[in-house]
């Protein structure tokens, strides 16, 4: 039986995986037929539900160039291209990083109510948030049980 010489091939492939992540890319603003949106619900198979900041819901599809290269999750700010021939569907053109989304907010492109870098639930878009007080660690209340 031959001995394994050297490293396996998979480590060689992983070496340069995140090279382009640190590079700054050109900032992209919306044009005609495009909108800013925030992902509300993942549906699977490269599709999800997104809510524009004007209140319109879209069924979005990740285009092939972004698929498996850009990971999109609920709460991300994206740029979508609206379809002329389908009123409820759109395509993802670009995913904004949290820093880029904050820049969009400062430029006035996104409303002040937009929450960046937070997971958004479908009923959470109203802005009502529930806060829970921190537990101080005292066991005095537990002794009564």
Short mmCIF file of N, CA and C in Angstrom, two decimals:
data_model
loop_
_atom_site.label_atom_id
_atom_site.label_comp_id
_atom_site.label_asym_id
_atom_site.label_seq_id
_atom_site.Cartn_x
_atom_site.Cartn_y
_atom_site.Cartn_z
N UNK A 1 0.83 -1.17 0.00
CA UNK A 1 0.00 0.00 0.00
C UNK A 1 0.89 1.25 0.00
N UNK A 2 0.68 2.20 -0.92
CA UNK A 2 1.55 3.37 -0.98
C UNK A 2 1.24 4.33 0.16
N UNK A 3 2.29 5.02 0.60
CA UNK A 3 2.12 6.01 1.66
C UNK A 3 1.65 7.32 1.06
N UNK A 4 0.86 8.07 1.84
CA UNK A 4 0.40 9.39 1.40
C UNK A 4 1.56 10.37 1.52
N UNK A 5 1.91 10.96 0.42
CA UNK A 5 3.00 11.93 0.43
C UNK A 5 2.43 13.33 0.27
N UNK A 6 2.83 14.23 1.12
CA UNK A 6 2.38 15.62 1.01
C UNK A 6 0.99 15.81 1.56
N UNK A 7 0.42 16.97 1.24
CA UNK A 7 -0.90 17.32 1.74
C UNK A 7 -1.97 16.88 0.75
N UNK A 8 -3.17 16.82 1.24
CA UNK A 8 -4.27 16.47 0.34
C UNK A 8 -4.63 17.67 -0.52
N UNK A 9 -5.31 17.44 -1.60
CA UNK A 9 -5.64 18.50 -2.55
C UNK A 9 -6.63 19.52 -2.02
N UNK A 10 -7.47 19.15 -1.06
CA UNK A 10 -8.50 20.08 -0.60
C UNK A 10 -7.90 21.26 0.15
N UNK A 11 -6.78 21.09 0.84
CA UNK A 11 -6.18 22.20 1.55
C UNK A 11 -5.60 23.23 0.58
N UNK A 12 -5.14 22.77 -0.54
CA UNK A 12 -4.59 23.68 -1.54
C UNK A 12 -5.70 24.57 -2.09
N UNK A 13 -6.88 24.00 -2.29
CA UNK A 13 -7.99 24.78 -2.81
C UNK A 13 -8.47 25.82 -1.81
N UNK A 14 -8.45 25.51 -0.53
CA UNK A 14 -8.95 26.41 0.48
C UNK A 14 -8.04 27.60 0.74
N UNK A 15 -6.81 27.53 0.30
CA UNK A 15 -5.82 28.53 0.66
C UNK A 15 -6.21 29.94 0.24
N UNK A 16 -6.70 30.16 -0.95
CA UNK A 16 -6.99 31.50 -1.44
C UNK A 16 -8.46 31.82 -1.50
N UNK A 17 -9.26 31.28 -0.60
CA UNK A 17 -10.71 31.40 -0.72
C UNK A 17 -11.23 32.81 -0.43
N UNK A 18 -10.73 33.48 0.60
CA UNK A 18 -11.27 34.78 0.99
C UNK A 18 -10.36 35.94 0.60
N UNK A 19 -9.72 35.85 -0.52
CA UNK A 19 -8.79 36.90 -0.94
C UNK A 19 -9.50 38.20 -1.26
N UNK A 20 -10.64 38.14 -1.95
CA UNK A 20 -11.30 39.36 -2.42
C UNK A 20 -12.16 40.00 -1.33
N UNK A 21 -12.27 39.38 -0.16
CA UNK A 21 -13.11 39.93 0.89
C UNK A 21 -12.56 41.23 1.46
N UNK A 22 -11.28 41.37 1.52
CA UNK A 22 -10.68 42.54 2.12
C UNK A 22 -10.59 43.72 1.15
N UNK A 23 -10.75 43.47 -0.13
CA UNK A 23 -10.68 44.54 -1.11
C UNK A 23 -11.92 45.42 -1.02
N UNK A 24 -11.71 46.72 -1.21
CA UNK A 24 -12.85 47.63 -1.25
C UNK A 24 -13.38 47.66 -2.67
N UNK A 25 -14.70 47.58 -2.78
CA UNK A 25 -15.30 47.63 -4.11
C UNK A 25 -15.99 48.96 -4.31
N UNK A 26 -16.31 49.24 -5.55
CA UNK A 26 -16.96 50.50 -5.88
C UNK A 26 -18.37 50.52 -5.30
N UNK A 27 -18.77 51.66 -4.75
CA UNK A 27 -20.07 51.80 -4.13
C UNK A 27 -21.15 51.91 -5.21
N UNK A 28 -22.22 51.12 -5.10
CA UNK A 28 -23.25 51.06 -6.13
C UNK A 28 -24.55 51.61 -5.57
N UNK A 29 -25.11 52.62 -6.25
CA UNK A 29 -26.41 53.17 -5.90
C UNK A 29 -27.46 52.59 -6.84
N UNK A 30 -28.74 52.71 -6.46
CA UNK A 30 -29.80 52.16 -7.30
C UNK A 30 -30.03 53.02 -8.54
N UNK A 31 -30.49 52.37 -9.59
CA UNK A 31 -30.82 53.04 -10.84
C UNK A 31 -32.30 52.80 -11.14
N UNK A 32 -32.74 53.15 -12.34
CA UNK A 32 -34.12 52.89 -12.73
C UNK A 32 -34.36 51.38 -12.79
N UNK A 33 -35.49 50.95 -12.22
CA UNK A 33 -35.82 49.53 -12.23
C UNK A 33 -35.15 48.75 -11.12
N UNK A 34 -34.52 49.44 -10.16
CA UNK A 34 -33.86 48.79 -9.04
C UNK A 34 -34.35 49.40 -7.73
N UNK A 35 -34.32 48.61 -6.67
CA UNK A 35 -34.75 49.07 -5.35
C UNK A 35 -33.85 48.48 -4.28
N UNK A 36 -33.82 49.16 -3.14
CA UNK A 36 -33.16 48.61 -1.95
C UNK A 36 -34.20 47.80 -1.18
N UNK A 37 -33.77 46.68 -0.62
CA UNK A 37 -34.70 45.83 0.14
C UNK A 37 -33.95 45.15 1.27
N UNK A 38 -34.73 44.63 2.22
CA UNK A 38 -34.17 43.87 3.33
C UNK A 38 -34.85 42.51 3.34
N UNK A 39 -34.07 41.46 3.52
CA UNK A 39 -34.59 40.10 3.47
C UNK A 39 -35.37 39.81 4.74
N UNK A 40 -36.59 39.31 4.58
CA UNK A 40 -37.43 38.99 5.72
C UNK A 40 -37.54 37.50 5.97
N UNK A 41 -37.50 36.69 4.91
CA UNK A 41 -37.75 35.26 5.09
C UNK A 41 -37.01 34.47 4.02
N UNK A 42 -36.28 33.43 4.45
CA UNK A 42 -35.59 32.56 3.51
C UNK A 42 -36.55 31.44 3.10
N UNK A 43 -36.63 31.16 1.80
CA UNK A 43 -37.54 30.14 1.30
C UNK A 43 -36.82 28.90 0.80
N UNK A 44 -35.55 28.97 0.53
CA UNK A 44 -34.79 27.84 0.02
C UNK A 44 -34.67 27.88 -1.49
N UNK A 45 -33.75 27.07 -2.01
CA UNK A 45 -33.50 26.96 -3.44
C UNK A 45 -33.12 28.31 -4.06
N UNK A 46 -32.38 29.13 -3.31
CA UNK A 46 -31.94 30.42 -3.84
C UNK A 46 -33.03 31.46 -3.91
N UNK A 47 -34.11 31.26 -3.18
CA UNK A 47 -35.22 32.22 -3.18
C UNK A 47 -35.50 32.70 -1.76
N UNK A 48 -36.06 33.88 -1.65
CA UNK A 48 -36.44 34.41 -0.35
C UNK A 48 -37.41 35.55 -0.55
N UNK A 49 -38.02 35.98 0.55
CA UNK A 49 -38.95 37.08 0.53
C UNK A 49 -38.23 38.32 1.03
N UNK A 50 -38.39 39.42 0.33
CA UNK A 50 -37.73 40.67 0.72
C UNK A 50 -38.76 41.78 0.77
N UNK A 51 -38.51 42.73 1.65
CA UNK A 51 -39.41 43.87 1.83
C UNK A 51 -38.66 45.13 1.44
N UNK A 52 -39.22 45.86 0.46
CA UNK A 52 -38.64 47.15 0.10
C UNK A 52 -38.95 48.13 1.23
N UNK A 53 -38.23 49.23 1.25
CA UNK A 53 -38.42 50.20 2.32
C UNK A 53 -39.65 51.06 2.09
N UNK A 54 -40.34 50.88 0.96
CA UNK A 54 -41.62 51.55 0.75
C UNK A 54 -42.80 50.65 1.11
N UNK A 55 -42.52 49.42 1.59
CA UNK A 55 -43.57 48.53 2.06
C UNK A 55 -43.96 47.43 1.09
N UNK A 56 -43.39 47.40 -0.10
CA UNK A 56 -43.71 46.39 -1.11
C UNK A 56 -42.95 45.09 -0.82
N UNK A 57 -43.64 43.92 -0.92
CA UNK A 57 -42.99 42.63 -0.73
C UNK A 57 -42.64 42.04 -2.09
N UNK A 58 -41.47 41.38 -2.15
CA UNK A 58 -41.00 40.78 -3.39
C UNK A 58 -40.55 39.36 -3.14
N UNK A 59 -40.78 38.49 -4.10
CA UNK A 59 -40.21 37.16 -4.10
C UNK A 59 -38.93 37.26 -4.92
N UNK A 60 -37.79 37.11 -4.25
CA UNK A 60 -36.51 37.36 -4.90
C UNK A 60 -35.77 36.08 -5.19
N UNK A 61 -34.95 36.13 -6.22
CA UNK A 61 -34.17 34.99 -6.69
C UNK A 61 -32.71 35.42 -6.79
N UNK A 62 -31.81 34.59 -6.26
CA UNK A 62 -30.38 34.91 -6.34
C UNK A 62 -29.88 34.54 -7.73
N UNK A 63 -29.29 35.48 -8.41
CA UNK A 63 -28.81 35.18 -9.75
C UNK A 63 -27.56 34.30 -9.69
N UNK A 64 -27.24 33.67 -10.80
CA UNK A 64 -26.19 32.66 -10.84
C UNK A 64 -24.82 33.16 -10.46
N UNK A 65 -24.51 34.41 -10.76
CA UNK A 65 -23.19 34.97 -10.45
C UNK A 65 -22.97 35.06 -8.93
N UNK A 66 -24.04 35.31 -8.17
CA UNK A 66 -23.92 35.45 -6.73
C UNK A 66 -24.08 34.12 -6.00
N UNK A 67 -24.72 33.16 -6.64
CA UNK A 67 -25.02 31.89 -5.98
C UNK A 67 -23.72 31.16 -5.62
N UNK A 68 -23.62 30.67 -4.42
CA UNK A 68 -22.47 29.96 -3.86
C UNK A 68 -21.23 30.84 -3.68
N UNK A 69 -21.29 32.10 -4.03
CA UNK A 69 -20.17 33.01 -3.82
C UNK A 69 -20.49 34.03 -2.73
N UNK A 70 -21.74 34.47 -2.68
CA UNK A 70 -22.18 35.46 -1.70
C UNK A 70 -23.26 34.81 -0.85
N UNK A 71 -23.02 34.71 0.46
CA UNK A 71 -24.00 34.10 1.35
C UNK A 71 -24.96 35.16 1.85
N UNK A 72 -26.24 34.93 1.60
CA UNK A 72 -27.28 35.89 1.96
C UNK A 72 -28.15 35.27 3.04
N UNK A 73 -28.41 36.04 4.11
CA UNK A 73 -29.24 35.57 5.22
C UNK A 73 -30.32 36.60 5.52
N UNK A 74 -31.24 36.24 6.39
CA UNK A 74 -32.33 37.14 6.77
C UNK A 74 -31.76 38.36 7.47
N UNK A 75 -32.27 39.53 7.12
CA UNK A 75 -31.82 40.78 7.70
C UNK A 75 -30.81 41.53 6.86
N UNK A 76 -30.29 40.91 5.79
CA UNK A 76 -29.31 41.58 4.94
C UNK A 76 -29.97 42.64 4.07
N UNK A 77 -29.22 43.69 3.77
CA UNK A 77 -29.67 44.74 2.86
C UNK A 77 -29.15 44.40 1.47
N UNK A 78 -30.05 44.38 0.49
CA UNK A 78 -29.69 43.98 -0.88
C UNK A 78 -30.21 45.00 -1.88
N UNK A 79 -29.68 44.93 -3.08
CA UNK A 79 -30.16 45.71 -4.21
C UNK A 79 -30.85 44.73 -5.15
N UNK A 80 -32.11 44.98 -5.45
CA UNK A 80 -32.86 44.06 -6.32
C UNK A 80 -33.21 44.74 -7.62
N UNK A 81 -33.24 43.93 -8.68
CA UNK A 81 -33.67 44.40 -9.99
C UNK A 81 -35.09 43.94 -10.23
N UNK A 82 -35.98 44.88 -10.48
CA UNK A 82 -37.39 44.55 -10.67
C UNK A 82 -37.62 44.02 -12.08
N UNK A 83 -38.52 43.07 -12.19
CA UNK A 83 -38.84 42.47 -13.49
C UNK A 83 -40.00 43.24 -14.13
N UNK A 84 -39.86 43.52 -15.42
CA UNK A 84 -40.93 44.22 -16.14
C UNK A 84 -42.13 43.31 -16.39
N UNK A 85 -41.87 42.03 -16.57
CA UNK A 85 -42.91 41.09 -16.98
C UNK A 85 -43.55 40.35 -15.81
N UNK A 86 -43.04 40.50 -14.58
CA UNK A 86 -43.64 39.87 -13.40
C UNK A 86 -43.69 40.90 -12.28
N UNK A 87 -44.89 41.15 -11.75
CA UNK A 87 -45.07 42.23 -10.79
C UNK A 87 -44.59 41.90 -9.38
N UNK A 88 -44.52 40.61 -9.03
CA UNK A 88 -44.19 40.26 -7.64
C UNK A 88 -42.81 39.64 -7.49
N UNK A 89 -42.05 39.51 -8.58
CA UNK A 89 -40.75 38.85 -8.51
C UNK A 89 -39.63 39.81 -8.86
N UNK A 90 -38.45 39.55 -8.26
CA UNK A 90 -37.28 40.39 -8.49
C UNK A 90 -36.03 39.53 -8.41
N UNK A 91 -34.91 40.07 -8.88
CA UNK A 91 -33.63 39.37 -8.86
C UNK A 91 -32.63 40.15 -8.00
N UNK A 92 -31.81 39.42 -7.26
CA UNK A 92 -30.79 40.06 -6.43
C UNK A 92 -29.62 40.45 -7.31
N UNK A 93 -29.25 41.71 -7.27
CA UNK A 93 -28.13 42.21 -8.04
C UNK A 93 -26.88 42.29 -7.18
N UNK A 94 -27.05 42.71 -5.91
CA UNK A 94 -25.90 42.98 -5.06
C UNK A 94 -26.31 42.85 -3.60
N UNK A 95 -25.42 42.30 -2.78
CA UNK A 95 -25.61 42.29 -1.33
C UNK A 95 -24.66 43.32 -0.74
N UNK A 96 -25.21 44.20 0.09
CA UNK A 96 -24.39 45.22 0.74
C UNK A 96 -23.82 44.67 2.04
N UNK A 97 -22.57 44.99 2.31
CA UNK A 97 -21.96 44.66 3.60
C UNK A 97 -22.57 45.60 4.65
N UNK A 98 -22.46 45.27 5.94
CA UNK A 98 -23.00 46.17 6.96
C UNK A 98 -22.41 47.59 6.91
N UNK A 99 -21.13 47.70 6.57
CA UNK A 99 -20.53 49.03 6.45
C UNK A 99 -21.13 49.80 5.29
N UNK A 100 -21.33 49.13 4.16
CA UNK A 100 -21.94 49.79 3.00
C UNK A 100 -23.38 50.18 3.30
N UNK A 101 -24.10 49.33 4.04
CA UNK A 101 -25.49 49.65 4.38
C UNK A 101 -25.55 50.87 5.30
N UNK A 102 -24.60 50.98 6.22
CA UNK A 102 -24.55 52.17 7.08
C UNK A 102 -24.26 53.43 6.25
N UNK A 103 -23.40 53.28 5.25
CA UNK A 103 -23.12 54.41 4.36
C UNK A 103 -24.36 54.82 3.58
N UNK A 104 -25.13 53.84 3.12
CA UNK A 104 -26.38 54.15 2.42
C UNK A 104 -27.33 54.94 3.32
N UNK A 105 -27.35 54.56 4.58
CA UNK A 105 -28.21 55.25 5.54
C UNK A 105 -27.76 56.69 5.74
N UNK A 106 -26.44 56.91 5.82
CA UNK A 106 -25.95 58.27 6.02
C UNK A 106 -26.14 59.13 4.77
N UNK A 107 -26.12 58.52 3.59
CA UNK A 107 -26.35 59.26 2.35
C UNK A 107 -27.83 59.57 2.14
N UNK A 108 -28.71 58.98 2.95
CA UNK A 108 -30.14 59.24 2.81
C UNK A 108 -30.84 58.31 1.85
N UNK A 109 -30.16 57.29 1.37
CA UNK A 109 -30.78 56.34 0.44
C UNK A 109 -31.74 55.40 1.18
N UNK A 110 -31.38 55.02 2.41
CA UNK A 110 -32.24 54.17 3.24
C UNK A 110 -32.90 55.03 4.29
N UNK A 111 -34.13 54.68 4.71
CA UNK A 111 -34.78 55.47 5.77
C UNK A 111 -34.09 55.25 7.12
N UNK A 112 -34.31 56.17 8.04
CA UNK A 112 -33.69 56.08 9.37
C UNK A 112 -34.22 54.90 10.15
N UNK A 113 -35.42 54.42 9.82
CA UNK A 113 -36.02 53.29 10.55
C UNK A 113 -35.41 51.94 10.14
N UNK A 114 -34.57 51.92 9.11
CA UNK A 114 -33.97 50.67 8.64
C UNK A 114 -33.00 50.15 9.68
N UNK A 115 -33.13 48.85 10.02
CA UNK A 115 -32.22 48.23 10.98
C UNK A 115 -31.20 47.41 10.22
N UNK A 116 -29.94 47.69 10.46
CA UNK A 116 -28.85 47.05 9.73
C UNK A 116 -28.19 46.02 10.63
N UNK A 117 -27.84 44.89 10.03
CA UNK A 117 -27.07 43.85 10.70
C UNK A 117 -27.86 43.20 11.84
N UNK A 118 -29.18 43.12 11.70
CA UNK A 118 -30.04 42.45 12.66
C UNK A 118 -30.94 41.49 11.91
N UNK A 119 -31.27 40.37 12.52
CA UNK A 119 -32.22 39.45 11.91
C UNK A 119 -33.61 40.05 12.01
N UNK A 120 -34.36 39.99 10.93
CA UNK A 120 -35.68 40.60 10.87
C UNK A 120 -36.71 39.49 10.73
N UNK A 121 -37.68 39.49 11.61
CA UNK A 121 -38.80 38.56 11.48
C UNK A 121 -39.89 39.26 10.69
N UNK A 122 -40.83 38.47 10.15
CA UNK A 122 -41.85 39.03 9.28
C UNK A 122 -42.71 40.06 10.01
N UNK A 123 -43.09 39.81 11.26
CA UNK A 123 -43.91 40.74 12.00
C UNK A 123 -43.10 41.80 12.71
N UNK A 124 -41.81 41.79 12.56
CA UNK A 124 -40.92 42.69 13.28
C UNK A 124 -40.67 43.99 12.54
N UNK A 125 -41.21 44.17 11.36
CA UNK A 125 -40.93 45.35 10.56
C UNK A 125 -41.62 46.60 11.10
N UNK A 126 -42.56 46.45 12.07
CA UNK A 126 -43.28 47.60 12.59
C UNK A 126 -42.42 48.47 13.49
N UNK A 127 -41.37 47.90 14.05
CA UNK A 127 -40.51 48.66 14.93
C UNK A 127 -40.80 48.38 16.39
N UNK A 128 -41.82 47.57 16.70
CA UNK A 128 -42.11 47.22 18.09
C UNK A 128 -41.10 46.19 18.54
N UNK A 129 -40.39 46.52 19.61
CA UNK A 129 -39.39 45.59 20.12
C UNK A 129 -39.71 45.27 21.57
N UNK A 130 -39.50 44.03 21.96
CA UNK A 130 -39.72 43.59 23.32
C UNK A 130 -38.36 43.53 24.00
N UNK A 131 -38.26 44.16 25.15
CA UNK A 131 -37.01 44.12 25.90
C UNK A 131 -37.24 43.33 27.18
N UNK A 132 -36.25 42.57 27.56
CA UNK A 132 -36.31 41.77 28.77
C UNK A 132 -35.20 42.26 29.69
N UNK A 133 -35.55 42.51 30.98
CA UNK A 133 -34.55 42.97 31.94
C UNK A 133 -33.56 41.85 32.22
N UNK A 134 -32.31 42.21 32.46
CA UNK A 134 -31.29 41.23 32.77
C UNK A 134 -31.51 40.63 34.15
N UNK A 135 -31.19 39.39 34.29
CA UNK A 135 -31.28 38.69 35.56
C UNK A 135 -30.06 39.06 36.38
N UNK A 136 -30.28 39.53 37.61
CA UNK A 136 -29.16 40.00 38.43
C UNK A 136 -28.42 38.89 39.16
N UNK A 137 -28.96 37.68 39.15
CA UNK A 137 -28.25 36.55 39.73
C UNK A 137 -28.60 36.26 41.17
N UNK A 138 -29.52 37.01 41.77
CA UNK A 138 -29.88 36.73 43.16
C UNK A 138 -30.86 35.57 43.22
N UNK A 139 -30.69 34.69 44.21
CA UNK A 139 -31.54 33.51 44.36
C UNK A 139 -32.63 33.71 45.40
N UNK A 140 -32.85 34.94 45.85
CA UNK A 140 -33.83 35.18 46.90
C UNK A 140 -35.25 34.86 46.43
N UNK A 141 -35.57 35.17 45.19
CA UNK A 141 -36.91 34.90 44.67
C UNK A 141 -37.13 33.41 44.44
N UNK A 142 -36.11 32.65 44.18
CA UNK A 142 -36.24 31.24 43.86
C UNK A 142 -36.51 30.42 45.13
N UNK A 143 -36.06 30.88 46.29
CA UNK A 143 -36.23 30.13 47.54
C UNK A 143 -37.70 29.95 47.91
N UNK A 144 -38.57 30.86 47.50
CA UNK A 144 -39.98 30.76 47.83
C UNK A 144 -40.65 29.58 47.14
N UNK A 145 -40.09 29.13 46.05
CA UNK A 145 -40.68 28.02 45.30
C UNK A 145 -40.43 26.76 46.06
#
